[in-house]
XYZ file of C-alpha atoms in Angstrom:
456
model
C -279.623 131.695 -22.173
C -281.687 134.444 -20.632
C -284.973 132.441 -21.364
C -283.526 129.496 -19.723
C -282.476 131.412 -16.761
C -286.019 132.954 -16.312
C -287.580 129.634 -16.598
C -285.496 128.163 -13.764
C -286.364 131.234 -11.636
C -290.145 130.656 -12.231
C -289.960 127.191 -11.460
C -289.484 128.069 -7.786
C -292.486 130.273 -7.903
C -294.789 127.898 -9.296
C -294.143 125.009 -7.192
C -295.242 127.061 -4.099
C -298.678 127.348 -5.635
C -299.080 123.850 -6.651
C -301.589 124.336 -9.336
C -302.435 121.221 -11.215
C -305.661 121.522 -12.854
C -307.322 121.405 -16.461
C -306.798 125.221 -16.928
C -302.970 124.858 -16.406
C -302.479 121.559 -18.738
C -299.945 122.220 -21.255
C -300.477 120.610 -24.643
C -297.234 120.182 -26.456
C -295.832 118.124 -29.487
C -292.392 116.472 -30.161
C -291.315 116.908 -33.691
C -288.145 116.757 -35.691
C -286.499 114.547 -38.275
C -286.959 110.788 -38.414
C -285.441 108.678 -35.850
C -284.278 111.711 -33.710
C -285.781 109.963 -30.590
C -289.105 111.677 -30.198
C -291.046 108.516 -29.240
C -288.263 107.388 -27.019
C -288.194 111.033 -25.318
C -291.724 110.761 -24.570
C -291.419 107.333 -23.298
C -288.832 108.577 -20.940
C -290.919 111.430 -19.691
C -293.711 109.004 -19.030
C -291.534 106.530 -17.300
C -289.476 108.798 -15.198
C -292.583 110.555 -13.997
C -294.278 107.401 -12.710
C -297.006 107.729 -15.610
C -296.615 104.097 -16.758
C -298.211 101.088 -14.899
C -295.680 98.022 -14.474
C -298.072 95.890 -16.842
C -297.702 98.387 -19.650
C -293.982 98.348 -19.075
C -293.969 94.511 -19.560
C -295.650 94.858 -22.799
C -292.923 96.937 -24.526
C -289.996 94.818 -23.878
C -287.647 93.759 -26.640
C -284.941 91.187 -25.949
C -285.238 91.881 -22.127
C -284.876 95.652 -22.869
C -287.610 98.362 -22.496
C -288.465 99.974 -25.789
C -289.595 103.351 -24.671
C -290.693 104.193 -28.134
C -293.438 101.527 -28.177
C -295.207 103.449 -25.423
C -296.516 105.789 -28.038
C -296.028 103.725 -31.449
C -299.188 102.131 -31.406
C -300.166 101.183 -34.761
C -298.965 97.897 -36.004
C -297.339 99.379 -38.982
C -295.407 101.615 -36.691
C -294.107 98.688 -34.721
C -293.313 96.631 -37.888
C -291.227 99.492 -39.422
C -289.952 101.157 -36.157
C -291.163 104.738 -37.416
C -293.975 106.939 -36.306
C -296.673 107.449 -38.859
C -299.762 109.081 -37.085
C -299.845 111.485 -34.118
C -300.217 109.542 -30.915
C -301.520 111.389 -27.843
C -300.480 110.666 -24.101
C -301.293 112.167 -20.950
C -299.351 112.321 -17.682
C -299.090 114.744 -14.583
C -296.522 115.847 -11.974
C -297.048 117.806 -8.828
C -296.907 120.963 -10.869
C -298.904 120.406 -13.870
C -300.889 118.249 -16.150
C -299.605 117.565 -19.830
C -301.083 116.271 -23.217
C -298.288 115.259 -25.339
C -298.602 114.795 -29.213
C -295.852 112.540 -30.817
C -295.619 113.958 -34.411
C -294.112 111.870 -37.148
C -290.649 112.933 -38.386
C -290.971 111.586 -42.136
C -291.486 114.120 -44.590
C -294.298 112.413 -46.282
C -296.154 112.602 -42.819
C -295.691 116.372 -42.337
C -299.459 116.878 -42.817
C -299.961 114.893 -39.394
C -297.389 117.320 -37.830
C -299.305 120.292 -38.960
C -302.447 119.035 -37.688
C -300.870 118.468 -34.096
C -298.857 121.633 -34.217
C -302.255 123.746 -34.901
C -303.650 123.084 -31.471
C -300.476 122.995 -29.578
C -299.119 125.429 -26.785
C -295.505 124.456 -27.325
C -293.305 122.509 -29.554
C -290.313 120.361 -28.437
C -288.088 120.181 -31.674
C -285.506 117.264 -31.256
C -282.151 117.424 -32.821
C -279.991 114.161 -33.119
C -276.485 115.253 -32.540
C -275.091 111.971 -34.361
C -276.605 112.811 -37.718
C -274.900 116.274 -37.560
C -271.233 117.265 -38.461
C -270.812 118.263 -34.785
C -267.227 118.919 -35.040
C -267.790 121.641 -37.364
C -268.874 125.250 -35.762
C -270.823 126.165 -39.155
C -272.656 122.708 -39.227
C -275.863 122.641 -41.149
C -279.164 121.355 -39.688
C -281.403 118.822 -41.017
C -283.980 119.803 -43.422
C -286.843 118.358 -41.379
C -285.393 120.099 -38.318
C -285.633 123.403 -40.117
C -289.172 122.564 -41.741
C -290.782 121.596 -38.474
C -289.556 124.571 -36.426
C -290.840 126.932 -39.421
C -294.059 125.125 -39.519
C -294.475 125.591 -35.553
C -293.568 129.258 -36.010
C -296.020 129.980 -38.824
C -298.710 128.199 -36.896
C -298.149 130.405 -34.100
C -297.222 127.637 -31.745
C -296.442 129.952 -28.351
C -293.301 128.107 -27.300
C -290.433 126.441 -28.973
C -287.904 124.364 -27.146
C -284.851 122.742 -28.738
C -283.895 119.331 -27.043
C -280.355 118.243 -28.539
C -280.482 114.422 -28.198
C -277.936 111.493 -28.268
C -275.188 113.823 -26.917
C -274.103 110.651 -24.814
C -273.214 108.837 -28.190
C -270.695 111.428 -29.597
C -266.879 111.519 -28.671
C -266.966 115.083 -27.154
C -270.572 115.942 -25.767
C -269.466 119.535 -24.596
C -268.288 120.497 -27.997
C -271.072 119.106 -30.102
C -273.484 120.683 -27.583
C -271.678 124.107 -28.008
C -271.751 123.769 -32.000
C -275.252 122.543 -32.292
C -276.424 125.310 -29.882
C -274.807 127.909 -32.018
C -276.146 126.579 -35.188
C -279.824 126.589 -33.710
C -279.515 130.064 -32.380
C -278.203 131.077 -35.965
C -281.007 129.649 -37.655
C -283.718 130.813 -35.097
C -282.426 134.356 -35.304
C -282.636 134.249 -39.138
C -286.055 132.844 -39.257
C -287.273 135.395 -36.684
C -288.130 132.429 -34.242
C -288.254 133.008 -30.631
C -286.756 130.230 -28.550
C -287.742 129.522 -25.036
C -285.007 127.285 -24.190
C -282.297 124.900 -25.412
C -281.451 121.517 -23.333
C -278.843 118.817 -24.054
C -280.695 115.431 -23.341
C -280.266 111.713 -23.698
C -283.824 110.267 -24.023
C -282.191 106.811 -23.933
C -280.514 107.230 -20.595
C -282.765 109.835 -19.134
C -280.282 112.559 -18.602
C -281.645 116.234 -18.271
C -285.076 114.721 -19.335
C -286.901 114.293 -15.884
C -283.770 113.960 -13.847
C -280.957 116.343 -13.832
C -277.193 115.205 -15.027
C -275.355 117.938 -13.325
C -272.577 119.500 -15.334
C -273.066 117.249 -18.305
C -272.112 119.334 -21.691
C -271.348 122.012 -19.329
C -275.034 122.629 -18.960
C -276.567 123.520 -15.454
C -279.688 124.709 -16.459
C -283.271 123.232 -15.816
C -284.328 119.812 -17.215
C -286.633 119.526 -19.992
C -289.584 118.651 -17.574
C -288.871 121.633 -15.597
C -288.763 123.918 -18.610
C -292.192 122.353 -19.657
C -293.689 122.804 -16.170
C -293.064 126.616 -16.662
C -294.102 127.258 -20.125
C -297.176 129.262 -20.550
C -300.307 128.301 -22.313
C -301.225 129.962 -25.678
C -303.219 133.143 -24.864
C -306.662 133.363 -26.107
C -307.614 136.368 -28.427
C -309.645 138.038 -25.913
C -308.594 141.616 -26.600
C -310.126 141.605 -30.187
C -313.854 142.260 -31.120
C -316.216 139.445 -30.390
C -316.355 136.728 -33.100
C -318.187 133.331 -33.044
C -318.587 130.907 -35.594
C -321.896 128.924 -35.202
C -321.238 125.165 -35.132
C -324.718 123.880 -34.016
C -328.344 125.464 -33.690
C -330.337 124.051 -31.197
C -333.963 124.575 -31.270
C -336.504 124.831 -28.295
C -339.420 126.317 -30.152
C -341.923 125.085 -27.774
C -340.955 127.588 -25.298
C -343.620 130.228 -24.539
C -340.857 132.753 -23.607
C -341.232 135.359 -26.543
C -338.896 138.185 -24.909
C -336.008 136.635 -26.571
C -334.922 134.301 -29.348
C -335.978 130.748 -28.859
C -332.647 129.020 -30.323
C -329.401 128.496 -28.823
C -326.442 128.913 -31.221
C -323.553 126.822 -29.985
C -319.771 126.944 -30.861
C -316.339 128.046 -29.650
C -315.747 131.897 -29.299
C -312.978 132.611 -31.756
C -312.195 136.197 -30.395
C -313.251 138.953 -27.943
C -315.848 138.035 -25.077
C -319.428 137.467 -25.089
C -321.903 138.791 -22.585
C -325.521 139.645 -22.392
C -326.070 143.211 -24.015
C -323.378 142.731 -26.721
C -324.601 144.245 -29.969
C -323.843 141.702 -33.044
C -324.284 141.169 -36.583
C -324.986 138.069 -38.414
C -322.559 137.178 -41.305
C -323.493 136.824 -44.080
C -327.043 138.175 -43.775
C -325.799 141.337 -42.030
C -329.064 141.336 -39.661
C -328.386 143.170 -36.448
C -329.351 141.825 -33.050
C -328.318 141.838 -29.462
C -326.985 138.971 -27.112
C -329.838 138.268 -24.594
C -328.042 135.423 -22.902
C -324.624 133.479 -22.896
C -324.437 129.960 -21.645
C -321.173 128.008 -20.778
C -320.446 124.355 -21.578
C -322.639 123.508 -18.487
C -325.574 125.557 -19.510
C -325.115 128.160 -16.967
C -325.639 131.721 -17.424
C -321.900 133.304 -17.824
C -319.574 135.727 -19.761
C -317.507 133.574 -22.119
C -314.197 134.630 -23.525
C -312.155 133.420 -26.514
C -310.995 129.850 -26.731
C -314.432 128.720 -24.629
C -317.426 126.876 -25.866
C -320.681 128.731 -25.419
C -324.252 129.083 -26.295
C -325.763 132.482 -27.455
C -329.251 133.381 -27.243
C -330.060 136.510 -29.207
C -332.884 139.153 -28.178
C -335.177 138.154 -31.222
C -335.562 135.599 -33.918
C -332.891 135.833 -36.477
C -332.108 133.409 -39.245
C -328.790 131.865 -38.365
C -327.540 128.629 -39.526
C -324.303 126.465 -39.147
C -321.521 128.054 -40.633
C -322.565 131.641 -40.195
C -320.859 134.018 -37.925
C -321.967 136.126 -35.046
C -319.792 139.294 -35.037
C -319.566 142.497 -33.328
C -321.668 145.128 -34.529
C -320.418 147.614 -37.165
C -319.053 150.966 -35.638
C -321.394 153.735 -36.665
C -319.528 156.399 -38.613
C -320.257 160.192 -37.369
C -321.860 162.298 -39.889
C -320.084 165.559 -40.662
C -321.323 168.389 -38.418
C -321.781 170.978 -41.191
C -323.684 168.756 -43.654
C -327.333 168.271 -42.962
C -328.241 166.766 -46.348
C -325.091 164.263 -46.920
C -325.730 160.589 -46.773
C -325.083 158.928 -43.821
C -321.577 157.453 -43.857
C -321.286 153.510 -43.936
C -320.493 151.721 -40.594
C -317.233 150.245 -40.129
C -317.565 146.372 -39.848
C -315.496 144.952 -36.799
C -314.210 141.995 -39.060
C -314.397 143.148 -42.719
C -315.095 140.466 -45.298
C -313.125 139.703 -48.393
C -313.093 137.386 -51.300
C -309.468 137.843 -52.112
C -306.763 136.653 -49.750
C -303.091 136.785 -49.723
C -302.063 133.788 -47.602
C -299.176 131.425 -46.598
C -299.880 127.898 -47.283
C -298.347 124.717 -46.048
C -299.089 122.361 -48.925
C -299.821 118.725 -47.866
C -301.451 116.989 -50.651
C -299.567 114.639 -53.193
C -300.458 116.533 -56.177
C -298.733 120.092 -56.447
C -300.627 123.198 -55.962
C -300.951 125.202 -59.279
C -302.722 128.264 -60.284
C -306.229 127.739 -61.548
C -307.129 124.789 -59.209
C -310.461 125.176 -57.280
C -310.579 123.736 -53.703
C -313.307 123.732 -50.972
C -312.241 126.238 -48.283
C -313.178 125.756 -44.750
C -313.406 128.937 -42.584
C -314.580 128.638 -39.185
C -317.468 126.128 -39.864
C -318.331 127.799 -43.423
C -317.480 125.997 -46.488
C -316.684 128.219 -49.617
C -314.902 127.424 -52.991
C -311.513 128.896 -53.415
C -309.684 129.212 -56.644
C -305.767 129.465 -56.711
C -305.124 132.714 -58.422
C -301.218 132.702 -58.164
C -298.567 130.857 -56.391
C -296.212 133.913 -55.613
C -293.230 132.164 -54.365
C -292.090 129.149 -52.118
C -289.867 129.317 -49.090
C -286.504 127.549 -49.300
C -286.498 125.826 -46.043
C -282.630 125.586 -46.273
C -281.718 129.317 -46.947
C -285.104 130.737 -45.901
C -285.066 132.625 -49.083
C -288.256 133.343 -51.217
C -287.928 131.788 -54.480
C -289.968 132.400 -57.612
C -292.356 129.287 -57.910
C -295.230 128.364 -60.229
C -296.346 125.425 -58.089
C -295.969 124.123 -54.400
C -294.855 120.528 -54.230
C -295.829 118.268 -51.434
C -294.945 119.459 -47.989
C -293.658 123.012 -49.458
C -294.466 126.217 -47.736
C -295.110 129.295 -49.913
C -297.151 132.540 -50.584
C -300.538 131.894 -52.494
C -303.318 134.377 -53.736
C -306.664 132.984 -53.167
C -309.947 134.046 -54.815
C -313.076 132.870 -52.942
C -316.537 132.208 -54.350
C -318.163 134.189 -51.547
C -316.506 136.718 -49.041
C -315.595 135.625 -45.562
C -314.632 137.646 -42.447
C -311.021 136.774 -42.600
C -308.323 138.583 -40.616
C -304.240 138.359 -40.355
C -303.357 134.954 -38.627
C -300.981 136.865 -36.653
C -303.803 139.000 -35.219
C -306.669 136.256 -34.716
C -305.818 132.587 -34.945
C -309.419 131.316 -35.841
C -310.277 133.950 -38.272
C -306.902 133.764 -39.988
C -306.755 130.159 -40.695
C -308.385 127.923 -43.413
C -308.052 124.664 -44.577
C -308.083 123.561 -48.355
C -309.935 120.260 -49.337
C -309.593 118.665 -52.724
C -313.111 118.580 -54.297
C -312.680 115.202 -55.842
C -310.953 113.200 -53.242
C -312.009 115.053 -50.168
C -308.557 114.970 -48.895
C -307.140 117.685 -46.584
C -304.680 119.344 -49.152
C -303.374 122.487 -47.536
C -303.218 124.579 -44.289
C -303.928 128.208 -44.906
C -302.594 131.327 -43.049
C -303.955 134.570 -44.075
C -301.357 137.415 -44.355
């Protein structure tokens, strides 16, 4: 409840500034089990915030009633089956903030789509359907998909997690149900090491506590879900780390007569740290050293560029750099012993050490199980390398959160896996650097994305 109170206090501070620009836009997803009301909740947010035109509303009528879920379920298969299959993005704004919403599917077989959406989200709203739980029982068990999506959001470093307990209007004693479900969510989050920003009782169908408050309902007098979302922080970029930049595209302008610097621009998005003219860098994997001569922002204006921002980098001389290479901070020279005039010069310490062996956490998304010995393509930044599965160390039991011995990872399972790469890459723990600590595995035959990899 402390987090909720701090959010409510912050609401008054932000409303005075009235900031509503692209910098403060919040990208969040809704997730949870199937039919928990995710699409309906988004529809309610759009309708009650006046973000839907009347002609659009008229197109989602069923038997004279507005079906809010149809505002996001756009695929014909989704409308026929009444389920969400793929992630649908919607945009809306209030006086306080802009929002980008991703409606993630709840079916277990579409967990891969949820992982894709969560990997770039600032926040996750996990819906919990009160009618599916034994709400009269203080020790009630949560649905497996609620636990799975919460764990995945936590593993993917989604900065803020919010639980919205839905359909409390459909139970006999909403206050008792809210109390017991809230207790179960708190116990689960504590056991999993998940920090929860807020918990809100809502009725997506009736709109209670979504945009407009329903005072005193369930004994809850905190902020509405929209007020919580307006105060959530954006995911902080990894600006305090050593500079790292994956090269995505090489722009040539060799016809230029200026030979005082390199005549190519290396474009991409800064993964860590900040780049500015004069930054000493090393190219990976060639190891060549250079100095940044100029940094361009997305509009080709000279400007220092921090992590999370697209940039073009021009070096002080011509260096062989291709798509997939990394421009990293130069190694730190090691000091030679003062009393040794004949010893070898100690090796410099790389800012981002490269390694071929990785201990990882894998969210497996392929239909074929992950087993030791298989080889996949691994994508790190924009660099492709072959990766062999050395061993499946264990898998995570999403119901007990215990680490269980395993020889394979089945579809939608999460576990620890040791990988051996064909070439070394400058990987780092995901908890330290989001971009350098993440990879995807791709099946070499079908070219399907098989798993999301987080470096431990």
